[in-house]
Amino acid sequence: MDKKHPRVIDCTIRDGGLMNKWQFDLETVRRVYRANIRAGVDIMEIGYRVSPKLFGRDDFGPWRFCAEEDILSVTGGDKPQLQLAVMADIGRCYQEDFIPKTDSVVDIYRLAFYAHQIDETIRMSAYLNGLGYKTFFNIMAVSTNPLDMVINCLKRIEEETDAVGVYLADTFGSFIPSRVSELIAFYQSHCPSKAIGFHGHNNTQMALANSLAAVEMGIEYVDASYYGMGRGAGNTPIELLLPALGGNKYDIAPIIEVIQKDFEPMSRIYKWGYHIPYAITGICNQHPKSAIELMQSEQRGCYKEFYQRTSVGV
Amino acid sequence: MDKKHPRVIDCTIRDGGLMNKWQFDLETVRRVYRANIRAGVDIMEIGYRVSPKLFGRDDFGPWRFCAEEDILSVTGGDKPQLQLAVMADIGRCYQEDFIPKTDSVVDIYRLAFYAHQIDETIRMSAYLNGLGYKTFFNIMAVSTNPLDMVINCLKRIEEETDAVGVYLADTFGSFIPSRVSELIAFYQSHCPSKAIGFHGHNNTQMALANSLAAVEMGIEYVDASYYGMGRGAGNTPIELLLPALGGNKYDIAPIIEVIQKDFEPMSRIYKWGYHIPYAITGICNQHPKSAIELMQSEQRGCYKEFYQRTSVGV
């Protein structure tokens, strides 16, 4: 896999924040930032941009909002030594929440949206491009949409936007490599001028294998996180992805060190990773929401009943 | 993947026993046996056959020895409703340790051996075939042998034995799907009359993906275990493999129930599955022994130093 090197986006703080309400210690975020630089990671996604008018700062940590001064407290005053991305949740932020690129250390906004929000997302992308940022379109829950709705989205992104790329996400963690290859080819055919990215989920332990299948298809961006931290079963573990990409571009030693100090201890509290309820929703091609609710309830060990409920009609 | 259906061998008690010295509760083994029958699992490997002259029954549970009366305590008096396999460790058992098939409920002996033990293994296979059993050749640590030594083994199995099949095992947990496909093709070309099987390890979370790559190549046997229980990072989880094989042949509901009752609780004690030390030996293509020793020591959390030691020269 040495020749086709996609750029790796570390989304630990953004996606992992779904498990701890973005309440990471500042020192943890700094350690991830510095380790990414030393490891050779291409891009770090440091959090979400949602409007503080819609969500309380008392309920959530700073990486749900990504105020410029919070980002600067991580990067210091200097120009960041890797590209910084922030995910903007369409419908949960306004144009007033963004400052011009010349005043910001952020390079990329990734726009997370459902297919029915395509108009609003195209407008936001144009606005952010006008401010000087690169943008990506991250369509969520794509497998629940009718095919013509997805095609319409992809065509409009191709024809009406200056976005850098479009992401395929395995929202339910139900893909296998052959399906990923088909879907990447589908995205490539409808968005020939855009870079394609892939975000895997690990419900059935296929996030890495699916990511490598997408890389074989020639995608240009791929997501991963420290120790796989992310909602539910989590994401592609970056410590496995970087060596699997081959070559000498990356060094996982700094990442291993931060996993030891921060993420392995956190995993014992927040319990992302392989658990039977997440596997069940993946096997049954359903949103992991019900599994996450189960894991947070006193019925977390009742796998049998959960499987019976979830597999009805599958 | 509906059309190419390999036979699935559940090796939970045999391989999982490496974590608990085969000291399973009898009721646990009975539940696995009954769940396998209800789930439609083809073959259950119930333990190892080693000589009680070499290993003490005080130190190990009954599934390291698989005495006929212990197996009967699981199956009851009736003919087992699925095929039963036992793994015989070449060099750790004698011909006197086996009774004729007509007096036994065991159907299959899988012979685990290193390439240099090929003569002894061929003799044992012929002896067991003479007693009425089917045999498999399971070559261990094949990636550490010179190629001509492996070819010699495979040729002799093809030409000199009546064994049913030959197994490829990812001993170090370092394979990726494309490598598995290559190796399966290699085994198939040198043993055209034998069934080929695959045993995955999960160090880099690739056991399922690798198993599916092997199935795509047309293998006839594939190993898996409940909740992936096995040495170190463990094996392909059977609850993920069976649905991924497609079709309606299997029902994982009984397996989910036994995982809930027995294996999820055991996993908290014995800690197989994804852990950074096992990932490191997989990434570095080394035997998991050093990772297992680390996990059993007070340095289990010292990932950084372990990575530095293990990655030297890689």
XYZ file of C-alpha atoms in Angstrom:
628
model
C 0.000 0.000 0.000
C 3.053 2.240 -0.192
C 2.213 4.184 -3.300
C -1.290 5.457 -2.659
C -0.860 7.613 0.407
C -4.015 9.397 1.458
C -3.868 12.216 3.967
C -4.835 11.064 7.456
C -7.238 13.167 9.526
C -7.004 12.548 13.267
C -10.536 13.136 14.552
C -9.928 12.014 18.157
C -10.997 15.192 19.948
C -13.962 15.868 17.682
C -15.439 12.373 17.494
C -14.106 11.124 20.844
C -15.809 14.141 22.398
C -19.134 12.458 21.699
C -18.193 10.095 24.555
C -17.139 12.692 27.161
C -19.074 15.797 26.066
C -15.776 17.266 24.769
C -14.544 17.647 28.336
C -10.934 16.738 27.630
C -8.181 18.135 29.833
C -6.400 20.930 27.983
C -3.128 19.036 28.513
C -4.585 15.966 26.785
C -5.518 18.016 23.719
C -2.052 19.580 23.704
C -0.433 16.145 23.910
C -2.542 14.907 20.966
C -1.610 18.005 18.949
C 2.115 17.624 19.599
C 2.046 13.841 19.027
C 0.259 14.336 15.703
C 2.984 16.720 14.574
C 5.761 14.346 15.655
C 3.980 11.325 14.136
C 3.544 13.047 10.773
C -0.285 13.069 10.876
C -1.507 15.362 8.093
C -4.590 17.002 9.607
C -6.045 17.280 13.117
C -9.759 17.834 13.601
C -9.945 19.544 16.957
C -13.683 19.661 17.569
C -17.123 20.805 16.474
C -18.322 24.302 15.751
C -21.814 24.677 17.163
C -23.366 27.936 18.209
C -23.009 28.792 21.916
C -26.511 30.254 21.548
C -27.863 26.716 21.037
C -25.727 24.724 23.482
C -24.568 25.701 26.956
C -20.908 25.958 27.777
C -21.754 24.608 31.219
C -22.925 21.334 29.712
C -20.140 20.788 27.194
C -16.395 21.189 27.013
C -14.682 23.760 24.753
C -14.199 21.356 21.815
C -17.908 21.398 21.045
C -17.518 25.088 20.185
C -13.879 25.486 19.099
C -13.579 29.158 19.931
C -10.460 30.599 18.336
C -8.899 31.404 21.722
C -9.355 27.791 22.860
C -7.634 26.486 19.739
C -4.808 28.989 20.287
C -4.388 27.675 23.836
C -3.427 24.360 22.211
C -1.347 25.541 19.285
C 0.371 28.438 21.031
C 0.892 31.660 19.126
C 2.787 30.122 16.213
C 1.361 28.899 12.962
C 0.214 25.305 13.511
C 2.652 22.732 12.172
C -0.148 20.637 10.683
C -3.482 21.535 9.111
C -6.348 22.091 11.539
C -9.914 21.088 10.800
C -13.183 21.758 12.633
C -16.484 19.997 11.980
C -19.456 22.307 11.544
C -22.836 20.760 12.295
C -25.299 22.106 9.746
C -28.399 23.412 11.541
C -26.455 23.942 14.749
C -24.310 26.924 13.730
C -24.762 30.253 11.965
C -22.656 32.322 9.588
C -21.958 34.727 12.466
C -20.079 31.894 14.231
C -17.179 32.107 11.757
C -14.383 34.672 11.409
C -12.262 35.284 8.296
C -9.478 32.766 7.649
C -6.910 35.549 7.932
C -7.815 35.832 11.625
C -7.962 32.073 12.303
C -5.611 29.091 12.609
C -8.323 26.779 11.243
C -7.697 25.574 7.671
C -10.631 23.288 6.950
C -14.303 23.113 7.870
C -15.961 19.751 7.439
C -19.699 20.192 7.058
C -21.710 17.387 8.657
C -25.237 17.236 7.253
C -28.139 14.982 6.319
C -29.086 14.734 2.659
C -32.227 16.863 3.113
C -30.020 19.762 4.336
C -28.089 19.995 1.058
C -29.290 23.548 0.182
C -28.240 24.958 3.531
C -24.931 23.092 3.349
C -24.092 24.425 -0.102
C -24.790 27.962 1.136
C -22.592 27.453 4.200
C -19.797 25.974 2.096
C -19.838 28.976 -0.245
C -19.837 31.344 2.730
C -16.852 29.599 4.319
C -14.963 29.412 1.007
C -15.579 33.164 0.745
C -14.007 33.612 4.191
C -10.941 31.742 2.904
C -11.457 28.222 4.276
C -11.362 24.848 2.571
C -14.561 22.830 2.981
C -15.591 19.165 2.906
C -19.081 17.697 2.614
C -19.667 14.891 5.131
C -23.030 13.294 4.351
C -24.424 11.408 7.345
C -26.517 8.214 7.396
C -26.241 7.934 3.626
C -27.384 4.293 3.615
C -30.854 5.333 4.822
C -31.471 7.664 1.861
C -33.049 6.748 -1.480
C -30.373 6.394 -4.146
C -31.613 9.333 -6.255
C -31.400 11.607 -3.202
C -27.737 10.673 -2.705
C -26.989 11.114 -6.414
C -28.656 14.531 -6.340
C -26.471 15.543 -3.357
C -23.266 14.364 -5.020
C -24.100 16.041 -8.339
C -24.861 19.348 -6.668
C -21.623 19.180 -4.629
C -19.734 18.491 -7.866
C -21.420 21.197 -9.928
C -22.316 23.966 -7.482
C -19.499 24.074 -4.938
C -15.800 24.794 -4.545
C -15.481 22.191 -1.776
C -12.250 20.200 -1.663
C -13.893 16.882 -1.019
C -16.770 14.615 -0.085
C -16.738 12.010 2.676
C -18.285 8.573 2.782
C -19.013 7.534 6.378
C -20.036 4.051 7.501
C -22.573 5.539 9.910
C -24.001 2.188 11.080
C -20.683 0.314 11.123
C -22.225 -2.287 8.831
C -20.003 -2.121 5.745
C -17.630 -4.819 4.496
C -14.659 -4.018 2.221
C -16.347 -5.004 -1.051
C -19.279 -2.665 -0.247
C -16.869 0.164 0.596
C -15.117 -0.293 -2.760
C -18.473 -0.113 -4.588
C -19.548 3.029 -2.723
C -16.215 4.794 -3.204
C -16.428 4.070 -6.950
C -19.966 5.498 -6.878
C -18.798 8.699 -5.127
C -15.856 9.012 -7.509
C -18.097 8.685 -10.558
C -20.500 11.392 -9.378
C -17.852 13.760 -7.982
C -14.910 13.350 -10.391
C -13.356 16.699 -9.480
C -13.580 16.239 -5.701
C -11.272 14.410 -3.332
C -13.054 11.464 -1.688
C -12.602 10.605 2.000
C -13.687 7.689 4.206
C -14.688 7.526 7.861
C -15.034 3.988 9.237
C -16.818 2.691 12.314
C -15.707 -0.353 14.204
C -18.943 -2.099 15.211
C -17.988 -5.344 13.506
C -14.196 -4.802 13.776
C -14.044 -3.812 10.112
C -13.049 -0.124 10.370
C -9.395 -0.726 9.480
C -10.114 -3.295 6.753
C -12.774 -0.997 5.243
C -10.416 1.991 5.376
C -7.704 0.015 3.587
C -10.234 -1.043 0.924
C -11.090 2.649 0.422
C -7.383 3.547 0.225
C -6.904 0.862 -2.447
C -9.623 2.664 -4.422
C -7.510 5.810 -4.413
C -9.264 7.988 -1.833
C -7.335 11.077 -0.761
C -8.455 11.461 2.866
C -9.059 8.920 5.627
C -10.153 9.430 9.245
C -8.811 7.721 12.340
C -8.568 8.356 16.068
C -6.324 7.532 19.010
C -7.154 4.033 20.317
C -10.225 4.252 18.072
C -11.921 6.711 20.447
C -15.331 7.671 19.085
C -18.995 7.169 19.629
C -20.075 3.603 20.424
C -17.726 1.060 18.890
C -15.438 3.883 17.832
C -13.404 4.616 14.728
C -10.399 3.270 12.886
C -7.525 3.203 15.421
C -4.858 5.584 14.123
C -2.092 3.440 15.689
C -3.151 0.593 13.367
C -3.935 2.680 10.282
C -0.620 4.523 10.020
C 1.569 1.369 9.901
C -0.906 -0.352 7.552
C -0.503 2.512 5.051
C 3.122 1.442 4.717
C 6.231 3.440 3.965
C 8.137 5.624 6.389
C 5.898 8.669 6.366
C 4.534 8.118 9.871
C 5.991 7.249 13.291
C 3.461 5.900 15.786
C 5.774 6.074 18.814
C 4.460 9.508 19.993
C 0.874 8.288 19.545
C 1.509 5.101 21.549
C 2.816 7.289 24.357
C -0.310 9.463 24.465
C -2.577 6.404 24.312
C -0.722 5.042 27.337
C -1.081 8.292 29.282
C -4.544 9.465 28.239
C -6.677 7.204 26.084
C -6.281 3.745 27.576
C -7.305 5.148 31.005
C -10.213 7.063 29.381
C -11.364 3.906 27.561
C -11.984 2.260 30.925
C -14.341 5.091 31.867
C -16.141 5.732 28.577
C -16.075 2.178 27.188
C -15.903 2.755 23.450
C -14.684 -0.145 21.331
C -15.881 -3.683 20.734
C -18.988 -4.500 22.721
C -21.782 -6.873 21.767
C -24.574 -4.209 21.608
C -22.563 -2.156 19.070
C -21.813 -5.337 17.111
C -25.528 -6.162 17.055
C -26.569 -2.816 15.539
C -23.738 -3.159 13.002
C -24.782 -6.712 12.066
C -28.414 -5.569 11.790
C -27.506 -2.421 9.784
C -29.121 -0.079 12.292
C -28.092 3.223 13.836
C -25.908 2.617 16.941
C -28.136 4.961 18.982
C -30.124 2.116 20.573
C -26.884 0.290 21.469
C -25.424 3.440 23.030
C -28.605 3.897 25.081
C -28.405 0.268 26.200
C -24.739 0.626 27.191
C -25.641 3.680 29.299
C -28.508 1.884 31.041
C -28.652 -0.762 33.732
C -29.611 -3.294 31.041
C -26.199 -2.986 29.391
C -25.497 -6.695 29.902
C -28.815 -7.908 28.459
C -27.449 -8.855 25.053
C -29.958 -11.605 24.333
C -33.052 -9.407 24.651
C -31.352 -6.573 22.747
C -30.505 -8.919 19.884
C -34.067 -10.205 19.775
C -35.453 -6.649 19.631
C -32.891 -5.390 17.135
C -32.918 -8.317 14.714
C -36.699 -8.292 14.226
C -37.405 -7.927 10.533
C -33.733 -8.080 9.538
C -20.710 -14.101 0.277
C -23.726 -16.406 0.215
C -22.490 -18.998 -2.229
C -19.134 -20.059 -0.845
C -19.994 -21.443 2.552
C -17.031 -22.886 4.421
C -17.549 -25.050 7.478
C -17.049 -23.093 10.697
C -14.966 -24.622 13.488
C -15.678 -23.155 16.917
C -12.356 -23.389 18.778
C -13.417 -21.452 21.899
C -12.647 -24.084 24.508
C -9.405 -25.246 22.876
C -7.878 -21.851 22.068
C -9.605 -19.890 24.818
C -8.173 -22.429 27.253
C -4.761 -20.894 26.617
C -6.029 -17.950 28.695
C -7.462 -19.877 31.667
C -5.451 -23.130 31.596
C -8.563 -24.905 30.270
C -10.268 -24.457 33.632
C -13.750 -23.813 32.259
C -16.783 -24.692 34.346
C -18.332 -27.869 32.995
C -21.616 -25.968 32.622
C -19.912 -23.360 30.435
C -18.613 -26.062 28.086
C -22.070 -27.631 27.972
C -23.649 -24.270 27.143
C -21.152 -23.717 24.306
C -21.859 -27.222 22.974
C -25.628 -26.752 23.022
C -25.430 -23.206 21.602
C -23.220 -24.442 18.745
C -25.818 -27.065 17.846
C -28.666 -24.545 17.972
C -26.663 -21.939 16.035
C -25.811 -24.383 13.259
C -22.034 -24.322 13.858
C -20.488 -27.178 11.877
C -17.657 -28.377 14.126
C -16.690 -27.794 17.760
C -13.085 -28.169 18.844
C -13.372 -29.045 22.488
C -9.736 -28.938 23.604
C -6.205 -30.261 23.269
C -4.967 -33.813 23.558
C -1.702 -33.796 25.457
C -0.365 -36.705 27.437
C -1.220 -36.646 31.158
C 2.273 -38.108 31.603
C 3.745 -34.780 30.468
C 1.338 -32.299 32.073
C -0.279 -32.476 35.483
C -4.032 -32.563 35.886
C -3.602 -30.442 38.983
C -2.182 -27.586 36.918
C -4.613 -27.691 33.999
C -8.320 -28.179 33.426
C -9.755 -31.242 31.633
C -9.807 -29.604 28.162
C -6.033 -29.759 27.921
C -6.357 -33.551 27.910
C -9.834 -34.229 26.478
C -10.304 -37.618 28.098
C -13.216 -39.448 26.490
C -15.217 -39.459 29.732
C -14.861 -35.683 30.046
C -16.130 -35.171 26.507
C -19.043 -37.526 27.243
C -19.900 -35.425 30.305
C -20.587 -32.595 27.834
C -22.290 -34.455 25.017
C -24.251 -36.920 27.141
C -24.558 -40.494 25.992
C -26.019 -39.702 22.578
C -24.170 -39.257 19.342
C -23.064 -35.607 19.192
C -25.258 -33.447 16.964
C -22.257 -31.718 15.419
C -18.760 -32.910 14.550
C -16.254 -32.846 17.401
C -12.594 -31.982 16.923
C -9.622 -32.153 19.277
C -6.241 -30.540 18.679
C -3.270 -32.859 19.179
C 0.017 -31.117 19.984
C 2.761 -32.992 18.164
C 5.572 -33.808 20.598
C 3.219 -33.582 23.567
C 1.180 -36.745 23.015
C 1.810 -40.410 22.156
C -0.007 -42.987 20.062
C -1.107 -44.656 23.309
C -3.157 -41.513 24.096
C -5.715 -42.349 21.379
C -8.479 -44.970 21.268
C -10.196 -46.333 18.130
C -12.828 -44.085 16.572
C -15.464 -46.776 17.158
C -15.052 -46.147 20.913
C -14.924 -42.330 20.682
C -17.245 -39.395 19.968
C -14.336 -37.429 18.470
C -14.466 -37.120 14.664
C -11.424 -35.010 13.830
C -7.907 -34.574 15.168
C -6.154 -31.377 14.178
C -2.389 -31.844 14.396
C -0.566 -28.701 15.552
C 3.115 -28.822 14.622
C 6.143 -26.808 13.580
C 7.563 -27.411 10.104
C 10.575 -29.324 11.451
C 8.190 -31.884 13.013
C 6.701 -32.910 9.657
C 7.949 -36.537 9.796
C 6.445 -37.153 13.215
C 3.206 -35.436 12.177
C 2.822 -37.546 9.056
C 3.290 -40.681 11.180
C 0.719 -39.511 13.718
C -1.753 -38.614 10.968
C -1.449 -42.086 9.413
C -1.882 -43.680 12.838
C -5.018 -41.646 13.580
C -6.465 -42.280 10.097
C -5.877 -45.978 10.804
C -7.894 -45.636 14.013
C -10.740 -44.188 11.942
C -10.346 -40.424 12.506
C -10.163 -37.552 10.057
C -7.004 -35.421 10.413
C -5.904 -31.880 9.619
C -2.394 -30.467 9.465
C -2.099 -27.138 11.293
C 1.365 -25.704 10.617
C 2.384 -23.148 13.246
C 4.492 -19.999 12.837
C 4.719 -20.617 9.097
C 5.913 -17.054 8.379
C 9.174 -17.746 10.241
C 10.138 -20.699 8.013
C 12.145 -20.549 4.786
C 9.851 -20.862 1.791
C 11.318 -24.177 0.597
C 10.670 -25.696 4.032
C 6.985 -24.729 3.819
C 6.729 -26.017 0.255
C 8.309 -29.308 1.347
C 5.734 -29.631 4.152
C 2.804 -28.919 1.863
C 4.046 -31.325 -0.852
C 4.515 -34.125 1.644
C 1.050 -33.544 3.140
C -0.393 -33.658 -0.382
C 1.505 -36.733 -1.514
C 2.025 -38.844 1.600
C -1.100 -38.409 3.727
C -4.824 -39.071 3.765
C -5.451 -35.914 5.790
C -8.645 -33.996 5.015
C -7.051 -30.585 5.082
C -4.281 -28.118 5.818
C -4.629 -24.961 7.873
C -3.054 -21.560 7.387
C -2.790 -19.700 10.700
C -1.871 -16.027 11.102
C 0.297 -16.881 14.106
C 1.614 -13.345 14.650
C -1.638 -11.557 13.803
C 0.218 -9.533 11.213
C -1.578 -10.446 7.974
C -3.715 -8.161 5.827
C -6.378 -9.499 3.428
C -4.238 -9.280 0.274
C -1.498 -11.328 1.974
C -4.040 -13.926 3.126
C -5.331 -14.271 -0.450
C -1.765 -14.834 -1.713
C -0.989 -17.430 0.940
C -4.265 -19.309 0.460
C -3.547 -19.480 -3.291
C -0.075 -20.809 -2.427
C -1.515 -23.515 -0.141
C -4.123 -24.417 -2.761
C -1.491 -24.767 -5.468
C 0.677 -27.097 -3.391
C -2.167 -29.116 -1.851
C -4.766 -29.303 -4.636
C -6.470 -32.391 -3.195
C -6.724 -31.048 0.371
C -9.304 -28.753 1.921
C -7.698 -25.484 3.060
C -8.616 -23.810 6.336
C -7.788 -20.445 7.937
C -7.269 -19.420 11.554
C -7.054 -15.654 12.109
C -5.663 -13.643 14.997
C -6.965 -10.262 15.969
C -3.862 -8.274 16.956
C -4.542 -5.524 14.423
C -8.340 -6.058 14.327
C -8.030 -7.869 11.010
C -9.107 -11.402 11.979
C -12.592 -11.098 10.503
C -11.478 -9.229 7.373
C -8.685 -11.763 6.799
C -11.088 -14.668 7.310
C -13.509 -13.210 4.768
C -10.630 -12.777 2.287
C -9.787 -16.471 2.777
C -13.445 -17.437 2.309
C -13.522 -15.459 -0.955
C -10.599 -17.618 -2.084
C -12.748 -20.713 -1.620
C -11.388 -22.205 1.613
C -13.494 -24.979 3.126
C -12.860 -24.494 6.849
C -12.581 -21.381 8.992
C -11.973 -21.011 12.738
C -13.701 -18.642 15.137
C -14.437 -18.401 18.851
C -17.031 -16.948 21.198
C -16.326 -13.230 21.749
C -12.988 -13.939 20.032
C -11.654 -15.735 23.132
C -8.113 -16.930 22.492
C -4.537 -16.251 23.387
C -3.517 -12.585 23.447
C -5.606 -10.513 21.074
C -7.779 -13.540 20.416
C -9.402 -15.002 17.321
C -12.118 -14.164 14.845
C -15.291 -13.562 16.893
C -17.808 -16.214 15.854
C -20.715 -13.821 16.493
C -19.323 -11.567 13.730
C -18.159 -14.298 11.339
C -21.452 -16.204 11.086
C -23.556 -13.199 9.959
C -20.768 -12.041 7.616
C -20.879 -15.403 5.818
C -24.420 -14.505 4.766
C -27.434 -16.659 4.095
C -29.676 -18.259 6.684
C -27.501 -21.202 7.679
C -26.590 -19.828 11.115
C -28.467 -18.208 14.008
C -26.267 -16.266 16.417
C -28.968 -15.768 19.078
C -27.879 -18.807 21.182
C -24.247 -17.683 20.944
C -25.087 -14.124 22.042
C -26.802 -15.604 25.090
C -23.740 -17.646 26.117
C -21.415 -14.682 25.551
C -23.626 -12.667 27.899
C -23.597 -15.368 30.577
C -20.038 -16.712 30.320
C -17.607 -14.982 27.991
C -18.140 -11.275 28.566
C -17.590 -11.832 32.324
C -14.522 -14.015 31.604
C -13.097 -11.370 29.261
C -12.904 -8.965 32.190
C -10.728 -11.462 34.073
C -8.512 -12.808 31.304
C -8.352 -9.683 29.100
C -8.040 -11.126 25.622
C -8.930 -8.826 22.731
C -7.602 -5.495 21.492
C -4.765 -4.196 23.637
C -1.832 -2.064 22.527
C 0.910 -4.644 23.363
C -0.779 -7.268 21.139
C -1.223 -4.644 18.410
C 2.484 -3.797 18.645
C 3.660 -7.391 18.106
C 1.200 -7.694 15.209
C 2.410 -4.443 13.624
C 6.034 -5.547 14.108
C 5.344 -9.095 12.790
C 6.567 -10.756 15.962
C 5.296 -13.619 18.086
C 2.731 -12.349 20.646
C 4.630 -14.118 23.461
C 6.433 -10.949 24.569
C 3.141 -9.016 24.601
C 1.443 -11.735 26.636
C 4.322 -11.659 29.148
C 4.040 -7.862 29.354
C 0.269 -8.043 29.914
C 0.831 -10.501 32.766
C 3.489 -8.313 34.386
C 3.335 -5.106 36.398
C 4.666 -3.241 33.333
C 1.484 -3.987 31.375
C 0.787 -0.288 30.898
C 4.275 0.616 29.652
C 3.383 0.718 25.979
C 6.000 3.265 24.996
C 8.990 1.241 26.214
C 7.504 -1.980 24.814
C 7.082 -0.379 21.392
C 10.651 0.910 21.459
C 11.984 -2.566 22.331
C 9.748 -4.408 19.873
C 10.148 -2.116 16.880
C 13.956 -2.192 16.920
C 15.125 -3.386 13.546
C 11.610 -3.506 12.080
